[in-house]
Amino acid sequence: MLEKCLEILFPQEYCSICRSPGRYNSKQPWCQECMDQMIELQCSGVNCQRCGKYVQDGSGICADCSREAPEFELARAVGPYEEQYRIATKVLKFMGKKYLAPQMGSMMAEKIRQEPGFGKIDLIIPVPLSANSMQVRGFNQTELLAKQIGKELGMKVECGVIHRVKDTPHQSELTREEREKNLLSAFAVKEGVDLKGKSILLVDDVYTTGSTARECTRVLLRAGASRVCIITWATGRGF
Ligand SMILES: [Zn+2]
Ligand SMILES: [Zn+2]
């Protein structure tokens, strides 16, 4: 409520992404030009049928997924983790501009509507932040995205179902092998939560190596979930 009032009193006077002048708010946080470029970027390659990563050829499955098939059913993203998608992620996450979340969440909901593979979803669960990041940032951007998706698709969102068992070093500072090792048993499902037979949509902001998605899927399935699908705002490019 307070945020809404502040938004009316002090509208954003530049595009959140390219900073060109204008009047922007949570309904329209960036300019039409940025939006057009984002739509164009969505079609800038072929997506792996399983993990949704952008791949160079149209063989269907990326190298990672053919090496080890993921346990999640499918992962999809709105666009590649580049240009406007990358900037929006950073502005939301590191600059704390929460008013970007409704638009980003809306575009994620639209992606889900377009992809029949998501099927019937019983519950939306956001990937948790580490206690460190939560302390620094004060909010979890994936919760904001998950709530918007839930609102638009009329689905239940539950935060706090998965928690981090230990604080792990920042993923971006690690090599691929270190990342996977780092994530081993980094997540757990809260005790007493009943996920039996539930079809789950896991929400994260960015899909990079897929290790977070794979590890969260593993703990959800172990806790009784029947299937897990993943939606992220952006995804990487692979081979
Ligand atoms: Zn712009
Ligand atoms: Zn893949």
PDB file of C-alpha atoms and ligand atoms in Angstrom:
ATOM      1  CA  MET A   1       0.000   0.000   0.000  1.00  0.00           C
ATOM      2  CA  LEU A   2       2.721   2.420   1.019  1.00  0.00           C
ATOM      3  CA  GLU A   3       4.704   1.440  -2.043  1.00  0.00           C
ATOM      4  CA  LYS A   4       1.663   2.130  -4.266  1.00  0.00           C
ATOM      5  CA  CYS A   5       1.254   5.612  -2.737  1.00  0.00           C
ATOM      6  CA  LEU A   6       4.931   6.394  -3.170  1.00  0.00           C
ATOM      7  CA  GLU A   7       4.679   5.259  -6.758  1.00  0.00           C
ATOM      8  CA  ILE A   8       1.870   7.730  -7.471  1.00  0.00           C
ATOM      9  CA  LEU A   9       3.642  10.574  -5.669  1.00  0.00           C
ATOM     10  CA  PHE A  10       7.029   9.880  -7.176  1.00  0.00           C
ATOM     11  CA  PRO A  11       6.706   8.114 -10.517  1.00  0.00           C
ATOM     12  CA  GLN A  12       9.889   6.726 -11.966  1.00  0.00           C
ATOM     13  CA  GLU A  13      11.208   9.298 -14.400  1.00  0.00           C
ATOM     14  CA  TYR A  14      13.228   7.037 -16.618  1.00  0.00           C
ATOM     15  CA  CYS A  15      13.059   3.558 -18.151  1.00  0.00           C
ATOM     16  CA  SER A  16      14.348   1.023 -15.609  1.00  0.00           C
ATOM     17  CA  ILE A  17      16.444  -0.647 -18.265  1.00  0.00           C
ATOM     18  CA  CYS A  18      17.841   1.909 -20.761  1.00  0.00           C
ATOM     19  CA  ARG A  19      17.195   4.959 -18.555  1.00  0.00           C
ATOM     20  CA  SER A  20      15.603   6.974 -21.356  1.00  0.00           C
ATOM     21  CA  PRO A  21      13.343   9.665 -19.852  1.00  0.00           C
ATOM     22  CA  GLY A  22       9.593   9.161 -19.452  1.00  0.00           C
ATOM     23  CA  ARG A  23       7.088   8.271 -16.764  1.00  0.00           C
ATOM     24  CA  TYR A  24       7.187   4.668 -15.594  1.00  0.00           C
ATOM     25  CA  ASN A  25       5.615   2.584 -12.844  1.00  0.00           C
ATOM     26  CA  SER A  26       4.988  -1.034 -11.885  1.00  0.00           C
ATOM     27  CA  LYS A  27       2.450  -1.441 -14.702  1.00  0.00           C
ATOM     28  CA  GLN A  28       4.991  -0.237 -17.237  1.00  0.00           C
ATOM     29  CA  PRO A  29       8.492  -0.255 -15.738  1.00  0.00           C
ATOM     30  CA  TRP A  30      10.373   0.012 -19.017  1.00  0.00           C
ATOM     31  CA  CYS A  31       9.995   1.700 -22.415  1.00  0.00           C
ATOM     32  CA  GLN A  32       8.410   0.262 -25.557  1.00  0.00           C
ATOM     33  CA  GLU A  33      11.764   0.038 -27.284  1.00  0.00           C
ATOM     34  CA  CYS A  34      13.166  -2.155 -24.493  1.00  0.00           C
ATOM     35  CA  MET A  35       9.996  -4.263 -24.605  1.00  0.00           C
ATOM     36  CA  ASP A  36      10.294  -4.724 -28.389  1.00  0.00           C
ATOM     37  CA  GLN A  37      13.909  -5.792 -28.037  1.00  0.00           C
ATOM     38  CA  MET A  38      12.975  -8.258 -25.308  1.00  0.00           C
ATOM     39  CA  ILE A  39      10.367  -9.840 -27.567  1.00  0.00           C
ATOM     40  CA  GLU A  40      12.918 -10.051 -30.369  1.00  0.00           C
ATOM     41  CA  LEU A  41      15.487 -11.691 -28.049  1.00  0.00           C
ATOM     42  CA  GLN A  42      12.968 -14.402 -27.148  1.00  0.00           C
ATOM     43  CA  CYS A  43      13.309 -15.795 -30.652  1.00  0.00           C
ATOM     44  CA  SER A  44      17.094 -15.476 -30.850  1.00  0.00           C
ATOM     45  CA  GLY A  45      17.720 -19.230 -30.946  1.00  0.00           C
ATOM     46  CA  VAL A  46      16.291 -22.697 -30.450  1.00  0.00           C
ATOM     47  CA  ASN A  47      15.439 -23.874 -26.918  1.00  0.00           C
ATOM     48  CA  CYS A  48      16.385 -27.245 -25.426  1.00  0.00           C
ATOM     49  CA  GLN A  49      13.115 -29.172 -25.118  1.00  0.00           C
ATOM     50  CA  ARG A  50      13.868 -30.168 -21.526  1.00  0.00           C
ATOM     51  CA  CYS A  51      15.685 -27.317 -19.789  1.00  0.00           C
ATOM     52  CA  GLY A  52      14.732 -24.460 -22.132  1.00  0.00           C
ATOM     53  CA  LYS A  53      18.314 -23.221 -22.525  1.00  0.00           C
ATOM     54  CA  TYR A  54      19.145 -21.540 -25.812  1.00  0.00           C
ATOM     55  CA  VAL A  55      21.108 -23.931 -28.004  1.00  0.00           C
ATOM     56  CA  GLN A  56      22.822 -23.464 -31.322  1.00  0.00           C
ATOM     57  CA  ASP A  57      21.248 -26.232 -33.363  1.00  0.00           C
ATOM     58  CA  GLY A  58      17.777 -27.634 -33.441  1.00  0.00           C
ATOM     59  CA  SER A  59      18.582 -31.177 -32.284  1.00  0.00           C
ATOM     60  CA  GLY A  60      16.100 -30.788 -29.450  1.00  0.00           C
ATOM     61  CA  ILE A  61      18.094 -31.649 -26.330  1.00  0.00           C
ATOM     62  CA  CYS A  62      21.167 -29.753 -25.053  1.00  0.00           C
ATOM     63  CA  ALA A  63      24.479 -31.403 -24.131  1.00  0.00           C
ATOM     64  CA  ASP A  64      23.784 -31.112 -20.378  1.00  0.00           C
ATOM     65  CA  CYS A  65      20.376 -32.781 -20.625  1.00  0.00           C
ATOM     66  CA  SER A  66      21.667 -35.582 -22.856  1.00  0.00           C
ATOM     67  CA  ARG A  67      24.555 -36.242 -20.450  1.00  0.00           C
ATOM     68  CA  GLU A  68      22.212 -36.451 -17.480  1.00  0.00           C
ATOM     69  CA  ALA A  69      18.476 -36.181 -18.025  1.00  0.00           C
ATOM     70  CA  PRO A  70      17.004 -33.790 -15.458  1.00  0.00           C
ATOM     71  CA  GLU A  71      14.442 -35.067 -12.967  1.00  0.00           C
ATOM     72  CA  PHE A  72      12.222 -32.056 -13.560  1.00  0.00           C
ATOM     73  CA  GLU A  73       9.749 -32.415 -16.392  1.00  0.00           C
ATOM     74  CA  LEU A  74      10.617 -29.198 -18.150  1.00  0.00           C
ATOM     75  CA  ALA A  75      12.115 -25.784 -17.528  1.00  0.00           C
ATOM     76  CA  ARG A  76      11.224 -22.668 -19.474  1.00  0.00           C
ATOM     77  CA  ALA A  77      12.275 -19.015 -19.351  1.00  0.00           C
ATOM     78  CA  VAL A  78      10.881 -15.819 -20.810  1.00  0.00           C
ATOM     79  CA  GLY A  79      14.139 -14.953 -22.606  1.00  0.00           C
ATOM     80  CA  PRO A  80      17.940 -15.336 -22.666  1.00  0.00           C
ATOM     81  CA  TYR A  81      19.993 -13.985 -19.760  1.00  0.00           C
ATOM     82  CA  GLU A  82      21.383 -11.137 -21.872  1.00  0.00           C
ATOM     83  CA  GLU A  83      20.822  -7.454 -22.557  1.00  0.00           C
ATOM     84  CA  GLN A  84      17.427  -6.269 -21.231  1.00  0.00           C
ATOM     85  CA  TYR A  85      16.772  -9.549 -19.390  1.00  0.00           C
ATOM     86  CA  ARG A  86      20.091  -9.350 -17.606  1.00  0.00           C
ATOM     87  CA  ILE A  87      19.657  -5.676 -16.711  1.00  0.00           C
ATOM     88  CA  ALA A  88      16.093  -6.224 -15.401  1.00  0.00           C
ATOM     89  CA  THR A  89      17.333  -9.090 -13.203  1.00  0.00           C
ATOM     90  CA  LYS A  90      20.064  -6.909 -11.735  1.00  0.00           C
ATOM     91  CA  VAL A  91      17.861  -3.860 -11.241  1.00  0.00           C
ATOM     92  CA  LEU A  92      15.324  -5.975  -9.334  1.00  0.00           C
ATOM     93  CA  LYS A  93      17.830  -8.010  -7.360  1.00  0.00           C
ATOM     94  CA  PHE A  94      20.712  -5.732  -6.559  1.00  0.00           C
ATOM     95  CA  MET A  95      19.113  -2.293  -6.781  1.00  0.00           C
ATOM     96  CA  GLY A  96      16.007  -3.458  -4.927  1.00  0.00           C
ATOM     97  CA  LYS A  97      13.570  -2.032  -7.511  1.00  0.00           C
ATOM     98  CA  LYS A  98      10.669  -4.272  -6.541  1.00  0.00           C
ATOM     99  CA  TYR A  99       8.257  -2.501  -8.890  1.00  0.00           C
ATOM    100  CA  LEU A 100       9.802  -4.523 -11.741  1.00  0.00           C
ATOM    101  CA  ALA A 101       8.503  -7.799 -10.304  1.00  0.00           C
ATOM    102  CA  PRO A 102       4.815  -7.527 -11.398  1.00  0.00           C
ATOM    103  CA  GLN A 103       5.731  -7.050 -15.066  1.00  0.00           C
ATOM    104  CA  MET A 104       8.407  -9.759 -14.973  1.00  0.00           C
ATOM    105  CA  GLY A 105       6.013 -12.150 -13.196  1.00  0.00           C
ATOM    106  CA  SER A 106       3.305 -11.355 -15.767  1.00  0.00           C
ATOM    107  CA  MET A 107       5.602 -12.262 -18.623  1.00  0.00           C
ATOM    108  CA  MET A 108       6.501 -15.512 -16.841  1.00  0.00           C
ATOM    109  CA  ALA A 109       2.795 -16.312 -16.389  1.00  0.00           C
ATOM    110  CA  GLU A 110       2.278 -15.683 -20.103  1.00  0.00           C
ATOM    111  CA  LYS A 111       5.073 -18.121 -20.923  1.00  0.00           C
ATOM    112  CA  ILE A 112       3.335 -20.774 -18.809  1.00  0.00           C
ATOM    113  CA  ARG A 113       0.027 -20.158 -20.598  1.00  0.00           C
ATOM    114  CA  GLN A 114       1.754 -20.657 -23.948  1.00  0.00           C
ATOM    115  CA  GLU A 115       3.496 -23.915 -23.023  1.00  0.00           C
ATOM    116  CA  PRO A 116       1.100 -26.887 -22.722  1.00  0.00           C
ATOM    117  CA  GLY A 117       3.917 -28.998 -21.186  1.00  0.00           C
ATOM    118  CA  PHE A 118       3.379 -27.325 -17.808  1.00  0.00           C
ATOM    119  CA  GLY A 119       0.087 -29.181 -17.483  1.00  0.00           C
ATOM    120  CA  LYS A 120      -1.863 -29.006 -14.254  1.00  0.00           C
ATOM    121  CA  ILE A 121      -0.009 -27.286 -11.393  1.00  0.00           C
ATOM    122  CA  ASP A 122      -1.093 -27.722  -7.749  1.00  0.00           C
ATOM    123  CA  LEU A 123       1.388 -25.483  -6.034  1.00  0.00           C
ATOM    124  CA  ILE A 124       3.928 -22.746  -6.826  1.00  0.00           C
ATOM    125  CA  ILE A 125       7.144 -22.709  -4.793  1.00  0.00           C
ATOM    126  CA  PRO A 126       9.892 -20.071  -5.069  1.00  0.00           C
ATOM    127  CA  VAL A 127      13.579 -21.006  -4.717  1.00  0.00           C
ATOM    128  CA  PRO A 128      14.805 -19.627  -1.370  1.00  0.00           C
ATOM    129  CA  LEU A 129      17.638 -17.126  -0.936  1.00  0.00           C
ATOM    130  CA  SER A 130      20.536 -17.886   1.332  1.00  0.00           C
ATOM    131  CA  ALA A 131      20.245 -16.356   4.807  1.00  0.00           C
ATOM    132  CA  ASN A 132      23.141 -14.047   3.881  1.00  0.00           C
ATOM    133  CA  SER A 133      21.496 -12.679   0.750  1.00  0.00           C
ATOM    134  CA  MET A 134      18.193 -12.303   2.601  1.00  0.00           C
ATOM    135  CA  GLN A 135      19.938 -10.244   5.243  1.00  0.00           C
ATOM    136  CA  VAL A 136      21.690  -8.041   2.695  1.00  0.00           C
ATOM    137  CA  ARG A 137      18.716  -7.613   0.349  1.00  0.00           C
ATOM    138  CA  GLY A 138      15.825  -7.821   2.781  1.00  0.00           C
ATOM    139  CA  PHE A 139      13.548  -9.501   0.238  1.00  0.00           C
ATOM    140  CA  ASN A 140      13.509 -12.551  -2.006  1.00  0.00           C
ATOM    141  CA  GLN A 141      12.970 -11.553  -5.637  1.00  0.00           C
ATOM    142  CA  THR A 142      11.788 -15.055  -6.596  1.00  0.00           C
ATOM    143  CA  GLU A 143       8.980 -14.808  -3.998  1.00  0.00           C
ATOM    144  CA  LEU A 144       7.771 -11.596  -5.645  1.00  0.00           C
ATOM    145  CA  LEU A 145       7.817 -13.261  -9.067  1.00  0.00           C
ATOM    146  CA  ALA A 146       6.069 -16.388  -7.729  1.00  0.00           C
ATOM    147  CA  LYS A 147       3.318 -14.310  -6.103  1.00  0.00           C
ATOM    148  CA  GLN A 148       2.617 -12.448  -9.341  1.00  0.00           C
ATOM    149  CA  ILE A 149       2.447 -15.715 -11.300  1.00  0.00           C
ATOM    150  CA  GLY A 150       0.112 -17.207  -8.704  1.00  0.00           C
ATOM    151  CA  LYS A 151      -2.132 -14.150  -8.843  1.00  0.00           C
ATOM    152  CA  GLU A 152      -2.408 -14.230 -12.627  1.00  0.00           C
ATOM    153  CA  LEU A 153      -2.902 -17.955 -13.012  1.00  0.00           C
ATOM    154  CA  GLY A 154      -5.058 -18.362  -9.908  1.00  0.00           C
ATOM    155  CA  MET A 155      -2.654 -20.835  -8.325  1.00  0.00           C
ATOM    156  CA  LYS A 156      -1.576 -21.298  -4.743  1.00  0.00           C
ATOM    157  CA  VAL A 157       1.898 -20.022  -3.783  1.00  0.00           C
ATOM    158  CA  GLU A 158       3.747 -21.302  -0.744  1.00  0.00           C
ATOM    159  CA  CYS A 159       6.955 -19.631   0.367  1.00  0.00           C
ATOM    160  CA  GLY A 160       9.299 -21.304   2.819  1.00  0.00           C
ATOM    161  CA  VAL A 161       8.563 -24.876   1.679  1.00  0.00           C
ATOM    162  CA  ILE A 162      12.181 -25.308   0.623  1.00  0.00           C
ATOM    163  CA  HIS A 163      14.902 -23.864   2.796  1.00  0.00           C
ATOM    164  CA  ARG A 164      18.661 -23.699   2.578  1.00  0.00           C
ATOM    165  CA  VAL A 165      20.345 -26.104   4.927  1.00  0.00           C
ATOM    166  CA  LYS A 166      23.626 -24.257   4.856  1.00  0.00           C
ATOM    167  CA  ASP A 167      24.920 -21.020   3.480  1.00  0.00           C
ATOM    168  CA  THR A 168      26.858 -21.782   0.379  1.00  0.00           C
ATOM    169  CA  PRO A 169      29.433 -19.521  -1.298  1.00  0.00           C
ATOM    170  CA  HIS A 170      28.121 -17.462  -4.193  1.00  0.00           C
ATOM    171  CA  GLN A 171      27.509 -19.754  -7.154  1.00  0.00           C
ATOM    172  CA  SER A 172      28.948 -17.242  -9.589  1.00  0.00           C
ATOM    173  CA  GLU A 173      32.376 -17.500  -7.966  1.00  0.00           C
ATOM    174  CA  LEU A 174      32.607 -21.251  -8.539  1.00  0.00           C
ATOM    175  CA  THR A 175      33.441 -23.586 -11.412  1.00  0.00           C
ATOM    176  CA  ARG A 176      30.824 -25.979 -12.704  1.00  0.00           C
ATOM    177  CA  GLU A 177      32.054 -28.949 -10.626  1.00  0.00           C
ATOM    178  CA  GLU A 178      32.353 -26.790  -7.543  1.00  0.00           C
ATOM    179  CA  ARG A 179      28.817 -25.513  -8.066  1.00  0.00           C
ATOM    180  CA  GLU A 180      27.363 -28.994  -8.134  1.00  0.00           C
ATOM    181  CA  LYS A 181      29.297 -30.065  -5.081  1.00  0.00           C
ATOM    182  CA  ASN A 182      28.400 -26.845  -3.337  1.00  0.00           C
ATOM    183  CA  LEU A 183      24.705 -27.551  -3.845  1.00  0.00           C
ATOM    184  CA  LEU A 184      24.724 -31.132  -2.608  1.00  0.00           C
ATOM    185  CA  SER A 185      22.205 -31.134   0.216  1.00  0.00           C
ATOM    186  CA  ALA A 186      22.111 -27.336   0.186  1.00  0.00           C
ATOM    187  CA  PHE A 187      18.297 -27.500   0.171  1.00  0.00           C
ATOM    188  CA  ALA A 188      15.680 -29.310   2.238  1.00  0.00           C
ATOM    189  CA  VAL A 189      11.897 -29.409   2.427  1.00  0.00           C
ATOM    190  CA  LYS A 190      10.415 -28.022   5.637  1.00  0.00           C
ATOM    191  CA  GLU A 191       9.336 -30.758   7.992  1.00  0.00           C
ATOM    192  CA  GLY A 192       5.635 -31.451   8.174  1.00  0.00           C
ATOM    193  CA  VAL A 193       4.866 -30.099   4.688  1.00  0.00           C
ATOM    194  CA  ASP A 194       2.754 -32.557   2.711  1.00  0.00           C
ATOM    195  CA  LEU A 195       3.724 -32.611  -0.956  1.00  0.00           C
ATOM    196  CA  LYS A 196       2.430 -36.105  -1.667  1.00  0.00           C
ATOM    197  CA  GLY A 197       1.232 -36.439  -5.267  1.00  0.00           C
ATOM    198  CA  LYS A 198       1.487 -32.701  -5.890  1.00  0.00           C
ATOM    199  CA  SER A 199       2.456 -31.211  -9.228  1.00  0.00           C
ATOM    200  CA  ILE A 200       4.834 -28.346  -8.455  1.00  0.00           C
ATOM    201  CA  LEU A 201       5.942 -25.250 -10.312  1.00  0.00           C
ATOM    202  CA  LEU A 202       9.317 -24.074  -9.055  1.00  0.00           C
ATOM    203  CA  VAL A 203      10.138 -20.394  -9.632  1.00  0.00           C
ATOM    204  CA  ASP A 204      13.604 -18.880  -9.918  1.00  0.00           C
ATOM    205  CA  ASP A 205      14.950 -15.723 -11.523  1.00  0.00           C
ATOM    206  CA  VAL A 206      17.739 -17.177 -13.665  1.00  0.00           C
ATOM    207  CA  TYR A 207      18.566 -20.664 -14.920  1.00  0.00           C
ATOM    208  CA  THR A 208      22.312 -20.950 -15.505  1.00  0.00           C
ATOM    209  CA  THR A 209      23.910 -24.363 -15.015  1.00  0.00           C
ATOM    210  CA  GLY A 210      20.617 -25.790 -13.792  1.00  0.00           C
ATOM    211  CA  SER A 211      22.179 -27.107 -10.593  1.00  0.00           C
ATOM    212  CA  THR A 212      19.771 -25.169  -8.330  1.00  0.00           C
ATOM    213  CA  ALA A 213      16.777 -26.397 -10.345  1.00  0.00           C
ATOM    214  CA  ARG A 214      18.009 -29.986 -10.287  1.00  0.00           C
ATOM    215  CA  GLU A 215      18.779 -29.981  -6.572  1.00  0.00           C
ATOM    216  CA  CYS A 216      15.449 -28.377  -5.588  1.00  0.00           C
ATOM    217  CA  THR A 217      13.613 -30.864  -7.826  1.00  0.00           C
ATOM    218  CA  ARG A 218      15.381 -33.731  -6.108  1.00  0.00           C
ATOM    219  CA  VAL A 219      14.284 -32.660  -2.619  1.00  0.00           C
ATOM    220  CA  LEU A 220      10.702 -31.982  -3.770  1.00  0.00           C
ATOM    221  CA  LEU A 221      10.389 -35.405  -5.408  1.00  0.00           C
ATOM    222  CA  ARG A 222      11.938 -37.043  -2.368  1.00  0.00           C
ATOM    223  CA  ALA A 223       9.288 -35.307  -0.260  1.00  0.00           C
ATOM    224  CA  GLY A 224       6.574 -36.955  -2.361  1.00  0.00           C
ATOM    225  CA  ALA A 225       5.842 -34.476  -5.167  1.00  0.00           C
ATOM    226  CA  SER A 226       4.624 -36.228  -8.315  1.00  0.00           C
ATOM    227  CA  ARG A 227       6.271 -33.875 -10.802  1.00  0.00           C
ATOM    228  CA  VAL A 228       8.207 -30.625 -10.941  1.00  0.00           C
ATOM    229  CA  CYS A 229       8.287 -27.984 -13.688  1.00  0.00           C
ATOM    230  CA  ILE A 230      10.462 -24.881 -13.626  1.00  0.00           C
ATOM    231  CA  ILE A 231       9.837 -21.331 -14.769  1.00  0.00           C
ATOM    232  CA  THR A 232      12.532 -18.663 -14.698  1.00  0.00           C
ATOM    233  CA  TRP A 233      12.740 -15.102 -15.947  1.00  0.00           C
ATOM    234  CA  ALA A 234      15.870 -15.778 -17.985  1.00  0.00           C
ATOM    235  CA  THR A 235      18.064 -18.664 -19.047  1.00  0.00           C
ATOM    236  CA  GLY A 236      21.562 -19.221 -20.367  1.00  0.00           C
ATOM    237  CA  ARG A 237      22.897 -20.384 -23.691  1.00  0.00           C
ATOM    238  CA  GLY A 238      24.277 -23.883 -24.022  1.00  0.00           C
ATOM    239  CA  PHE A 239      25.345 -26.404 -26.638  1.00  0.00           C
TER     240      PHE A 239
HETATM  241 ZN    ZN B   1      14.130   1.412 -22.226  1.00  0.00          ZN
HETATM  242 ZN    ZN B   2      18.760 -28.946 -21.741  1.00  0.00          ZN
END
